[in-house]
């Protein structure tokens, strides 16, 4: 299994920083869904600058903010403190999480789990399953094999994984890319509530580009 490598958040500035401080579109749906389900203990797995920790904290959830990058956890803590919020903060690796078995209601893993190789992704999913309560839910995103990045001539780690070679916060961070069959296999132990293949457009170097991601919502069986 490849060694885990977090983001270098110091390399994120300007407009990109604003992006990572604004909650994703999907998080508002999840907030509503998970409140209606009576969920409370929320893990922001790979919290980054804390945009989802803060959103869920402001809406009454008990928040567990977790990232492999110390700077990310510190920045989440500072932001939460400035709003009078207090979370459980941990620095660690998704491959071995510091939470008790069946202790969390819901987990958001937005653009995180694919920062490993195939074996690492499998291990992280088994950790998610371990820490989720029966009936608990997890929302994850994965880069898609339809993405331009997967077609780049970058170093391959295994058949699904490449090292990301663009200078910036994720330079040389492993990226696992999925397709629909792979997603179904990876989550065969869960109930798959929903899988979407989403194309996002963005501007880079005065060009409109796009990337494809799988968005996956799964539920752990009630047993
Ligand atoms: C693309 S950022 C997403 C941040 C946040 N989820 C969001 O949507 O704003 C990926 C985050 O995952 C963290 N990360 C990468 N590998 C990790 C690992 N093995 N364990 C825990 N966190 C990890 C990175 O340090 C980074 O903060």
PDB file of C-alpha atoms and ligand atoms in Angstrom:
ATOM      1  CA  UNK A   1       0.000   0.000   0.000  1.00  0.00           C
ATOM      2  CA  UNK A   2       1.293   3.470  -0.881  1.00  0.00           C
ATOM      3  CA  UNK A   3       2.236   5.819   1.962  1.00  0.00           C
ATOM      4  CA  UNK A   4      -0.521   8.369   2.751  1.00  0.00           C
ATOM      5  CA  UNK A   5       0.222  11.979   1.851  1.00  0.00           C
ATOM      6  CA  UNK A   6      -2.042  14.902   2.811  1.00  0.00           C
ATOM      7  CA  UNK A   7      -2.474  18.228   1.086  1.00  0.00           C
ATOM      8  CA  UNK A   8      -0.094  21.137   1.424  1.00  0.00           C
ATOM      9  CA  UNK A   9      -2.674  23.793   2.299  1.00  0.00           C
ATOM     10  CA  UNK A  10      -0.006  26.522   2.304  1.00  0.00           C
ATOM     11  CA  UNK A  11      -0.037  26.252  -1.504  1.00  0.00           C
ATOM     12  CA  UNK A  12      -3.743  27.170  -1.666  1.00  0.00           C
ATOM     13  CA  UNK A  13      -4.418  30.871  -2.063  1.00  0.00           C
ATOM     14  CA  UNK A  14      -6.711  33.473  -3.613  1.00  0.00           C
ATOM     15  CA  UNK A  15      -9.773  32.262  -5.474  1.00  0.00           C
ATOM     16  CA  UNK A  16      -8.994  28.597  -4.756  1.00  0.00           C
ATOM     17  CA  UNK A  17      -8.919  29.319  -1.030  1.00  0.00           C
ATOM     18  CA  UNK A  18     -12.404  30.863  -1.262  1.00  0.00           C
ATOM     19  CA  UNK A  19     -13.618  27.679  -2.967  1.00  0.00           C
ATOM     20  CA  UNK A  20     -12.370  25.527  -0.083  1.00  0.00           C
ATOM     21  CA  UNK A  21     -14.068  27.809   2.445  1.00  0.00           C
ATOM     22  CA  UNK A  22     -17.506  27.550   0.832  1.00  0.00           C
ATOM     23  CA  UNK A  23     -19.609  24.443   1.609  1.00  0.00           C
ATOM     24  CA  UNK A  24     -20.252  22.176  -1.370  1.00  0.00           C
ATOM     25  CA  UNK A  25     -23.720  22.100  -2.961  1.00  0.00           C
ATOM     26  CA  UNK A  26     -24.247  18.517  -1.767  1.00  0.00           C
ATOM     27  CA  UNK A  27     -23.505  19.344   1.857  1.00  0.00           C
ATOM     28  CA  UNK A  28     -26.731  21.368   2.190  1.00  0.00           C
ATOM     29  CA  UNK A  29     -28.780  18.370   1.035  1.00  0.00           C
ATOM     30  CA  UNK A  30     -26.913  16.095   3.448  1.00  0.00           C
ATOM     31  CA  UNK A  31     -27.414  18.529   6.311  1.00  0.00           C
ATOM     32  CA  UNK A  32     -31.161  18.372   5.738  1.00  0.00           C
ATOM     33  CA  UNK A  33     -31.247  14.604   5.145  1.00  0.00           C
ATOM     34  CA  UNK A  34     -29.139  13.779   8.195  1.00  0.00           C
ATOM     35  CA  UNK A  35     -31.052  16.147  10.487  1.00  0.00           C
ATOM     36  CA  UNK A  36     -34.324  14.521   9.395  1.00  0.00           C
ATOM     37  CA  UNK A  37     -32.779  11.106  10.138  1.00  0.00           C
ATOM     38  CA  UNK A  38     -32.023  12.236  13.697  1.00  0.00           C
ATOM     39  CA  UNK A  39     -28.266  11.928  13.181  1.00  0.00           C
ATOM     40  CA  UNK A  40     -25.972  13.891  15.486  1.00  0.00           C
ATOM     41  CA  UNK A  41     -22.358  12.626  15.529  1.00  0.00           C
ATOM     42  CA  UNK A  42     -20.840  13.906  12.265  1.00  0.00           C
ATOM     43  CA  UNK A  43     -17.335  13.055  11.042  1.00  0.00           C
ATOM     44  CA  UNK A  44     -15.730  15.437   8.545  1.00  0.00           C
ATOM     45  CA  UNK A  45     -13.171  12.977   7.196  1.00  0.00           C
ATOM     46  CA  UNK A  46     -10.327  14.942   5.597  1.00  0.00           C
ATOM     47  CA  UNK A  47     -11.754  18.235   6.864  1.00  0.00           C
ATOM     48  CA  UNK A  48      -9.370  20.502   4.925  1.00  0.00           C
ATOM     49  CA  UNK A  49      -9.981  24.136   5.894  1.00  0.00           C
ATOM     50  CA  UNK A  50     -13.184  23.125   7.687  1.00  0.00           C
ATOM     51  CA  UNK A  51     -15.987  24.309   5.380  1.00  0.00           C
ATOM     52  CA  UNK A  52     -18.217  21.316   6.206  1.00  0.00           C
ATOM     53  CA  UNK A  53     -17.253  21.046   9.874  1.00  0.00           C
ATOM     54  CA  UNK A  54     -18.352  24.656  10.335  1.00  0.00           C
ATOM     55  CA  UNK A  55     -21.600  24.185   8.371  1.00  0.00           C
ATOM     56  CA  UNK A  56     -22.611  21.143  10.419  1.00  0.00           C
ATOM     57  CA  UNK A  57     -21.388  22.728  13.681  1.00  0.00           C
ATOM     58  CA  UNK A  58     -23.480  25.853  13.075  1.00  0.00           C
ATOM     59  CA  UNK A  59     -26.478  23.571  12.543  1.00  0.00           C
ATOM     60  CA  UNK A  60     -26.215  21.777  15.846  1.00  0.00           C
ATOM     61  CA  UNK A  61     -24.271  18.603  14.983  1.00  0.00           C
ATOM     62  CA  UNK A  62     -21.536  17.227  17.239  1.00  0.00           C
ATOM     63  CA  UNK A  63     -18.559  17.541  14.892  1.00  0.00           C
ATOM     64  CA  UNK A  64     -15.462  15.357  14.633  1.00  0.00           C
ATOM     65  CA  UNK A  65     -12.894  17.124  12.437  1.00  0.00           C
ATOM     66  CA  UNK A  66     -10.153  14.838  11.157  1.00  0.00           C
ATOM     67  CA  UNK A  67      -7.282  15.276   8.703  1.00  0.00           C
ATOM     68  CA  UNK A  68      -3.806  13.893   8.139  1.00  0.00           C
ATOM     69  CA  UNK A  69      -2.519  17.448   7.700  1.00  0.00           C
ATOM     70  CA  UNK A  70      -1.882  19.310  10.960  1.00  0.00           C
ATOM     71  CA  UNK A  71      -2.255  22.724   9.329  1.00  0.00           C
ATOM     72  CA  UNK A  72      -5.747  21.751   8.066  1.00  0.00           C
ATOM     73  CA  UNK A  73      -6.895  20.763  11.544  1.00  0.00           C
ATOM     74  CA  UNK A  74      -5.388  23.938  13.057  1.00  0.00           C
ATOM     75  CA  UNK A  75      -7.145  26.155  10.512  1.00  0.00           C
ATOM     76  CA  UNK A  76     -10.459  24.375  11.103  1.00  0.00           C
ATOM     77  CA  UNK A  77      -9.981  24.900  14.837  1.00  0.00           C
ATOM     78  CA  UNK A  78      -9.253  28.640  14.415  1.00  0.00           C
ATOM     79  CA  UNK A  79     -12.277  29.135  12.187  1.00  0.00           C
ATOM     80  CA  UNK A  80     -14.597  27.241  14.550  1.00  0.00           C
ATOM     81  CA  UNK A  81     -13.238  29.144  17.548  1.00  0.00           C
ATOM     82  CA  UNK A  82     -13.879  32.497  15.838  1.00  0.00           C
ATOM     83  CA  UNK A  83     -17.564  31.441  15.598  1.00  0.00           C
ATOM     84  CA  UNK A  84     -17.764  30.189  19.183  1.00  0.00           C
ATOM     85  CA  UNK A  85     -17.884  26.517  18.065  1.00  0.00           C
ATOM     86  CA  UNK A  86     -15.976  23.650  19.604  1.00  0.00           C
ATOM     87  CA  UNK A  87     -15.309  20.319  17.855  1.00  0.00           C
ATOM     88  CA  UNK A  88     -13.383  17.118  18.503  1.00  0.00           C
ATOM     89  CA  UNK A  89     -10.117  17.563  16.551  1.00  0.00           C
ATOM     90  CA  UNK A  90      -7.818  14.726  15.512  1.00  0.00           C
ATOM     91  CA  UNK A  91      -4.813  14.503  13.231  1.00  0.00           C
ATOM     92  CA  UNK A  92      -4.442  11.054  11.670  1.00  0.00           C
ATOM     93  CA  UNK A  93      -4.714   8.734   8.713  1.00  0.00           C
ATOM     94  CA  UNK A  94      -8.047   7.502   7.305  1.00  0.00           C
ATOM     95  CA  UNK A  95      -6.442   4.039   7.069  1.00  0.00           C
ATOM     96  CA  UNK A  96      -6.608   3.712  10.854  1.00  0.00           C
ATOM     97  CA  UNK A  97      -9.034   6.136  12.470  1.00  0.00           C
ATOM     98  CA  UNK A  98      -9.015   7.016  16.176  1.00  0.00           C
ATOM     99  CA  UNK A  99     -12.736   6.425  16.724  1.00  0.00           C
ATOM    100  CA  UNK A 100     -14.580   3.663  18.545  1.00  0.00           C
ATOM    101  CA  UNK A 101     -16.475   0.968  16.644  1.00  0.00           C
ATOM    102  CA  UNK A 102     -20.022   2.023  15.683  1.00  0.00           C
ATOM    103  CA  UNK A 103     -19.658   5.471  17.261  1.00  0.00           C
ATOM    104  CA  UNK A 104     -20.639   7.854  14.423  1.00  0.00           C
ATOM    105  CA  UNK A 105     -23.964   8.587  12.723  1.00  0.00           C
ATOM    106  CA  UNK A 106     -22.777  10.148   9.488  1.00  0.00           C
ATOM    107  CA  UNK A 107     -19.542  10.766   7.612  1.00  0.00           C
ATOM    108  CA  UNK A 108     -18.726  13.227   4.861  1.00  0.00           C
ATOM    109  CA  UNK A 109     -15.648  12.309   2.856  1.00  0.00           C
ATOM    110  CA  UNK A 110     -15.547  14.930   0.134  1.00  0.00           C
ATOM    111  CA  UNK A 111     -12.565  14.605  -2.225  1.00  0.00           C
ATOM    112  CA  UNK A 112     -10.526  12.637   0.294  1.00  0.00           C
ATOM    113  CA  UNK A 113     -10.728   8.848   0.084  1.00  0.00           C
ATOM    114  CA  UNK A 114      -9.271   8.726  -3.422  1.00  0.00           C
ATOM    115  CA  UNK A 115      -5.975  10.094  -2.086  1.00  0.00           C
ATOM    116  CA  UNK A 116      -4.592   6.574  -1.842  1.00  0.00           C
ATOM    117  CA  UNK A 117      -4.133   3.482  -3.995  1.00  0.00           C
ATOM    118  CA  UNK A 118      -6.601   0.623  -4.502  1.00  0.00           C
ATOM    119  CA  UNK A 119      -5.528  -1.224  -1.375  1.00  0.00           C
ATOM    120  CA  UNK A 120      -5.639   2.007   0.650  1.00  0.00           C
ATOM    121  CA  UNK A 121      -9.144   2.854  -0.580  1.00  0.00           C
ATOM    122  CA  UNK A 122     -10.351  -0.641   0.420  1.00  0.00           C
ATOM    123  CA  UNK A 123      -8.759  -0.237   3.858  1.00  0.00           C
ATOM    124  CA  UNK A 124     -10.326   3.234   4.348  1.00  0.00           C
ATOM    125  CA  UNK A 125     -13.776   1.848   3.407  1.00  0.00           C
ATOM    126  CA  UNK A 126     -13.413  -0.927   5.969  1.00  0.00           C
ATOM    127  CA  UNK A 127     -12.553   1.749   8.569  1.00  0.00           C
ATOM    128  CA  UNK A 128     -15.669   3.726   7.600  1.00  0.00           C
ATOM    129  CA  UNK A 129     -17.752   0.615   8.033  1.00  0.00           C
ATOM    130  CA  UNK A 130     -16.177  -0.062  11.427  1.00  0.00           C
ATOM    131  CA  UNK A 131     -16.811   3.410  12.914  1.00  0.00           C
ATOM    132  CA  UNK A 132     -20.324   3.937  11.488  1.00  0.00           C
ATOM    133  CA  UNK A 133     -23.307   2.973  13.634  1.00  0.00           C
ATOM    134  CA  UNK A 134     -25.725   0.440  12.103  1.00  0.00           C
ATOM    135  CA  UNK A 135     -28.029   2.472   9.845  1.00  0.00           C
ATOM    136  CA  UNK A 136     -25.434   5.260   9.639  1.00  0.00           C
ATOM    137  CA  UNK A 137     -24.594   6.916   6.314  1.00  0.00           C
ATOM    138  CA  UNK A 138     -21.522   8.060   4.460  1.00  0.00           C
ATOM    139  CA  UNK A 139     -21.172  10.366   1.461  1.00  0.00           C
ATOM    140  CA  UNK A 140     -17.976  10.118  -0.608  1.00  0.00           C
ATOM    141  CA  UNK A 141     -16.574  11.377  -3.882  1.00  0.00           C
ATOM    142  CA  UNK A 142     -14.106   9.665  -6.207  1.00  0.00           C
ATOM    143  CA  UNK A 143     -12.308  10.939  -9.289  1.00  0.00           C
ATOM    144  CA  UNK A 144     -13.665   9.166 -12.388  1.00  0.00           C
ATOM    145  CA  UNK A 145     -11.677   7.292 -15.018  1.00  0.00           C
ATOM    146  CA  UNK A 146     -13.434   9.570 -17.553  1.00  0.00           C
ATOM    147  CA  UNK A 147     -11.462  12.535 -16.165  1.00  0.00           C
ATOM    148  CA  UNK A 148      -8.738  14.140 -18.213  1.00  0.00           C
ATOM    149  CA  UNK A 149      -6.356  13.636 -15.236  1.00  0.00           C
ATOM    150  CA  UNK A 150      -6.627   9.826 -15.473  1.00  0.00           C
ATOM    151  CA  UNK A 151      -5.592  10.014 -19.129  1.00  0.00           C
ATOM    152  CA  UNK A 152      -2.402  11.992 -18.354  1.00  0.00           C
ATOM    153  CA  UNK A 153       0.956  10.323 -18.725  1.00  0.00           C
ATOM    154  CA  UNK A 154       1.656  10.426 -14.964  1.00  0.00           C
ATOM    155  CA  UNK A 155       3.337   7.704 -12.867  1.00  0.00           C
ATOM    156  CA  UNK A 156       0.974   4.748 -12.286  1.00  0.00           C
ATOM    157  CA  UNK A 157       0.844   3.254  -8.802  1.00  0.00           C
ATOM    158  CA  UNK A 158      -1.598   0.469  -9.708  1.00  0.00           C
ATOM    159  CA  UNK A 159      -4.236  -0.033 -12.429  1.00  0.00           C
ATOM    160  CA  UNK A 160      -6.573   2.539 -10.825  1.00  0.00           C
ATOM    161  CA  UNK A 161      -4.079   4.968  -9.282  1.00  0.00           C
ATOM    162  CA  UNK A 162      -1.742   7.703 -10.528  1.00  0.00           C
ATOM    163  CA  UNK A 163       0.495  10.256  -8.857  1.00  0.00           C
ATOM    164  CA  UNK A 164      -0.929  13.745  -9.442  1.00  0.00           C
ATOM    165  CA  UNK A 165       1.809  15.763 -11.132  1.00  0.00           C
ATOM    166  CA  UNK A 166       0.450  19.341 -11.216  1.00  0.00           C
ATOM    167  CA  UNK A 167       2.419  21.791  -9.014  1.00  0.00           C
ATOM    168  CA  UNK A 168       0.279  22.906  -6.054  1.00  0.00           C
ATOM    169  CA  UNK A 169      -1.334  21.483  -2.924  1.00  0.00           C
ATOM    170  CA  UNK A 170      -1.738  17.924  -4.241  1.00  0.00           C
ATOM    171  CA  UNK A 171       1.577  17.558  -6.045  1.00  0.00           C
ATOM    172  CA  UNK A 172       2.611  13.868  -6.032  1.00  0.00           C
ATOM    173  CA  UNK A 173      -0.414  12.920  -3.884  1.00  0.00           C
ATOM    174  CA  UNK A 174      -1.758   9.528  -5.087  1.00  0.00           C
ATOM    175  CA  UNK A 175      -5.129   9.694  -6.867  1.00  0.00           C
ATOM    176  CA  UNK A 176      -7.361   6.647  -7.236  1.00  0.00           C
ATOM    177  CA  UNK A 177      -9.849   6.776 -10.144  1.00  0.00           C
ATOM    178  CA  UNK A 178     -13.049   4.747 -10.260  1.00  0.00           C
ATOM    179  CA  UNK A 179     -15.672   3.519 -12.678  1.00  0.00           C
ATOM    180  CA  UNK A 180     -19.199   2.342 -11.922  1.00  0.00           C
ATOM    181  CA  UNK A 181     -18.331  -1.351 -11.577  1.00  0.00           C
ATOM    182  CA  UNK A 182     -15.482  -0.590  -9.220  1.00  0.00           C
ATOM    183  CA  UNK A 183     -17.744   1.586  -7.048  1.00  0.00           C
ATOM    184  CA  UNK A 184     -20.326  -1.228  -6.828  1.00  0.00           C
ATOM    185  CA  UNK A 185     -17.625  -3.738  -5.848  1.00  0.00           C
ATOM    186  CA  UNK A 186     -16.042  -1.446  -3.253  1.00  0.00           C
ATOM    187  CA  UNK A 187     -19.396  -0.884  -1.514  1.00  0.00           C
ATOM    188  CA  UNK A 188     -20.800  -4.407  -1.782  1.00  0.00           C
ATOM    189  CA  UNK A 189     -20.969  -4.543   2.047  1.00  0.00           C
ATOM    190  CA  UNK A 190     -23.244  -1.456   2.199  1.00  0.00           C
ATOM    191  CA  UNK A 191     -26.645  -0.492   0.893  1.00  0.00           C
ATOM    192  CA  UNK A 192     -25.910   1.874  -2.005  1.00  0.00           C
ATOM    193  CA  UNK A 193     -28.480   4.663  -1.662  1.00  0.00           C
ATOM    194  CA  UNK A 194     -27.312   6.667  -4.664  1.00  0.00           C
ATOM    195  CA  UNK A 195     -24.411   6.918  -7.149  1.00  0.00           C
ATOM    196  CA  UNK A 196     -24.043   9.906  -9.510  1.00  0.00           C
ATOM    197  CA  UNK A 197     -21.444  10.617 -12.199  1.00  0.00           C
ATOM    198  CA  UNK A 198     -21.004  14.380 -12.136  1.00  0.00           C
ATOM    199  CA  UNK A 199     -19.196  16.669 -14.582  1.00  0.00           C
ATOM    200  CA  UNK A 200     -17.944  19.946 -13.061  1.00  0.00           C
ATOM    201  CA  UNK A 201     -16.807  22.841 -15.241  1.00  0.00           C
ATOM    202  CA  UNK A 202     -14.104  25.294 -14.216  1.00  0.00           C
ATOM    203  CA  UNK A 203     -11.782  27.844 -15.809  1.00  0.00           C
ATOM    204  CA  UNK A 204      -8.019  27.253 -15.907  1.00  0.00           C
ATOM    205  CA  UNK A 205      -5.456  29.221 -17.946  1.00  0.00           C
ATOM    206  CA  UNK A 206      -8.344  31.055 -19.671  1.00  0.00           C
ATOM    207  CA  UNK A 207      -9.776  27.734 -20.871  1.00  0.00           C
ATOM    208  CA  UNK A 208     -13.012  26.051 -19.792  1.00  0.00           C
ATOM    209  CA  UNK A 209     -12.207  22.560 -18.546  1.00  0.00           C
ATOM    210  CA  UNK A 210     -14.163  19.882 -16.746  1.00  0.00           C
ATOM    211  CA  UNK A 211     -13.634  17.010 -14.377  1.00  0.00           C
ATOM    212  CA  UNK A 212     -15.772  13.962 -13.635  1.00  0.00           C
ATOM    213  CA  UNK A 213     -16.440  12.564 -10.180  1.00  0.00           C
ATOM    214  CA  UNK A 214     -18.542   9.779  -8.733  1.00  0.00           C
ATOM    215  CA  UNK A 215     -20.686  10.919  -5.804  1.00  0.00           C
ATOM    216  CA  UNK A 216     -21.684   8.005  -3.611  1.00  0.00           C
ATOM    217  CA  UNK A 217     -24.153   7.844  -0.724  1.00  0.00           C
ATOM    218  CA  UNK A 218     -24.120   4.579   1.230  1.00  0.00           C
ATOM    219  CA  UNK A 219     -25.872   3.247   4.307  1.00  0.00           C
ATOM    220  CA  UNK A 220     -24.538   0.680   6.751  1.00  0.00           C
ATOM    221  CA  UNK A 221     -27.051  -2.119   7.260  1.00  0.00           C
ATOM    222  CA  UNK A 222     -29.178  -2.004  10.435  1.00  0.00           C
ATOM    223  CA  UNK A 223     -28.254  -5.697  11.076  1.00  0.00           C
TER     224      UNK A 223
HETATM  225  C1  LIG B   1      -9.318  17.992  -1.510  1.00  0.00           C
HETATM  226  S1  LIG B   1      -9.074  18.253   0.184  1.00  0.00           S
HETATM  227  C2  LIG B   1     -10.784  18.248   0.695  1.00  0.00           C
HETATM  228  C3  LIG B   1     -11.028  18.900   2.013  1.00  0.00           C
HETATM  229  C4  LIG B   1     -12.484  18.886   2.516  1.00  0.00           C
HETATM  230  N1  LIG B   1     -13.028  17.549   2.544  1.00  0.00           N
HETATM  231  C5  LIG B   1     -13.364  19.776   1.681  1.00  0.00           C
HETATM  232  O1  LIG B   1     -14.208  19.265   0.934  1.00  0.00           O
HETATM  233  O2  LIG B   1     -13.182  20.978   1.775  1.00  0.00           O
HETATM  234  C6  LIG B   1      -8.481  16.672   0.769  1.00  0.00           C
HETATM  235  C7  LIG B   1      -8.150  16.617   2.259  1.00  0.00           C
HETATM  236  O3  LIG B   1      -7.944  15.237   2.621  1.00  0.00           O
HETATM  237  C8  LIG B   1      -6.817  15.147   3.459  1.00  0.00           C
HETATM  238  N2  LIG B   1      -6.252  13.783   3.368  1.00  0.00           N
HETATM  239  C9  LIG B   1      -5.582  13.248   2.331  1.00  0.00           C
HETATM  240  N3  LIG B   1      -5.201  11.980   2.627  1.00  0.00           N
HETATM  241  C10 LIG B   1      -5.650  11.720   3.880  1.00  0.00           C
HETATM  242  C11 LIG B   1      -5.556  10.591   4.755  1.00  0.00           C
HETATM  243  N4  LIG B   1      -4.890   9.482   4.399  1.00  0.00           N
HETATM  244  N5  LIG B   1      -6.136  10.646   5.972  1.00  0.00           N
HETATM  245  C12 LIG B   1      -6.800  11.784   6.367  1.00  0.00           C
HETATM  246  N6  LIG B   1      -6.897  12.903   5.596  1.00  0.00           N
HETATM  247  C13 LIG B   1      -6.337  12.873   4.357  1.00  0.00           C
HETATM  248  C14 LIG B   1      -5.889  16.233   2.907  1.00  0.00           C
HETATM  249  O4  LIG B   1      -4.877  16.608   3.810  1.00  0.00           O
HETATM  250  C15 LIG B   1      -6.858  17.353   2.600  1.00  0.00           C
HETATM  251  O5  LIG B   1      -7.048  18.203   3.694  1.00  0.00           O
END
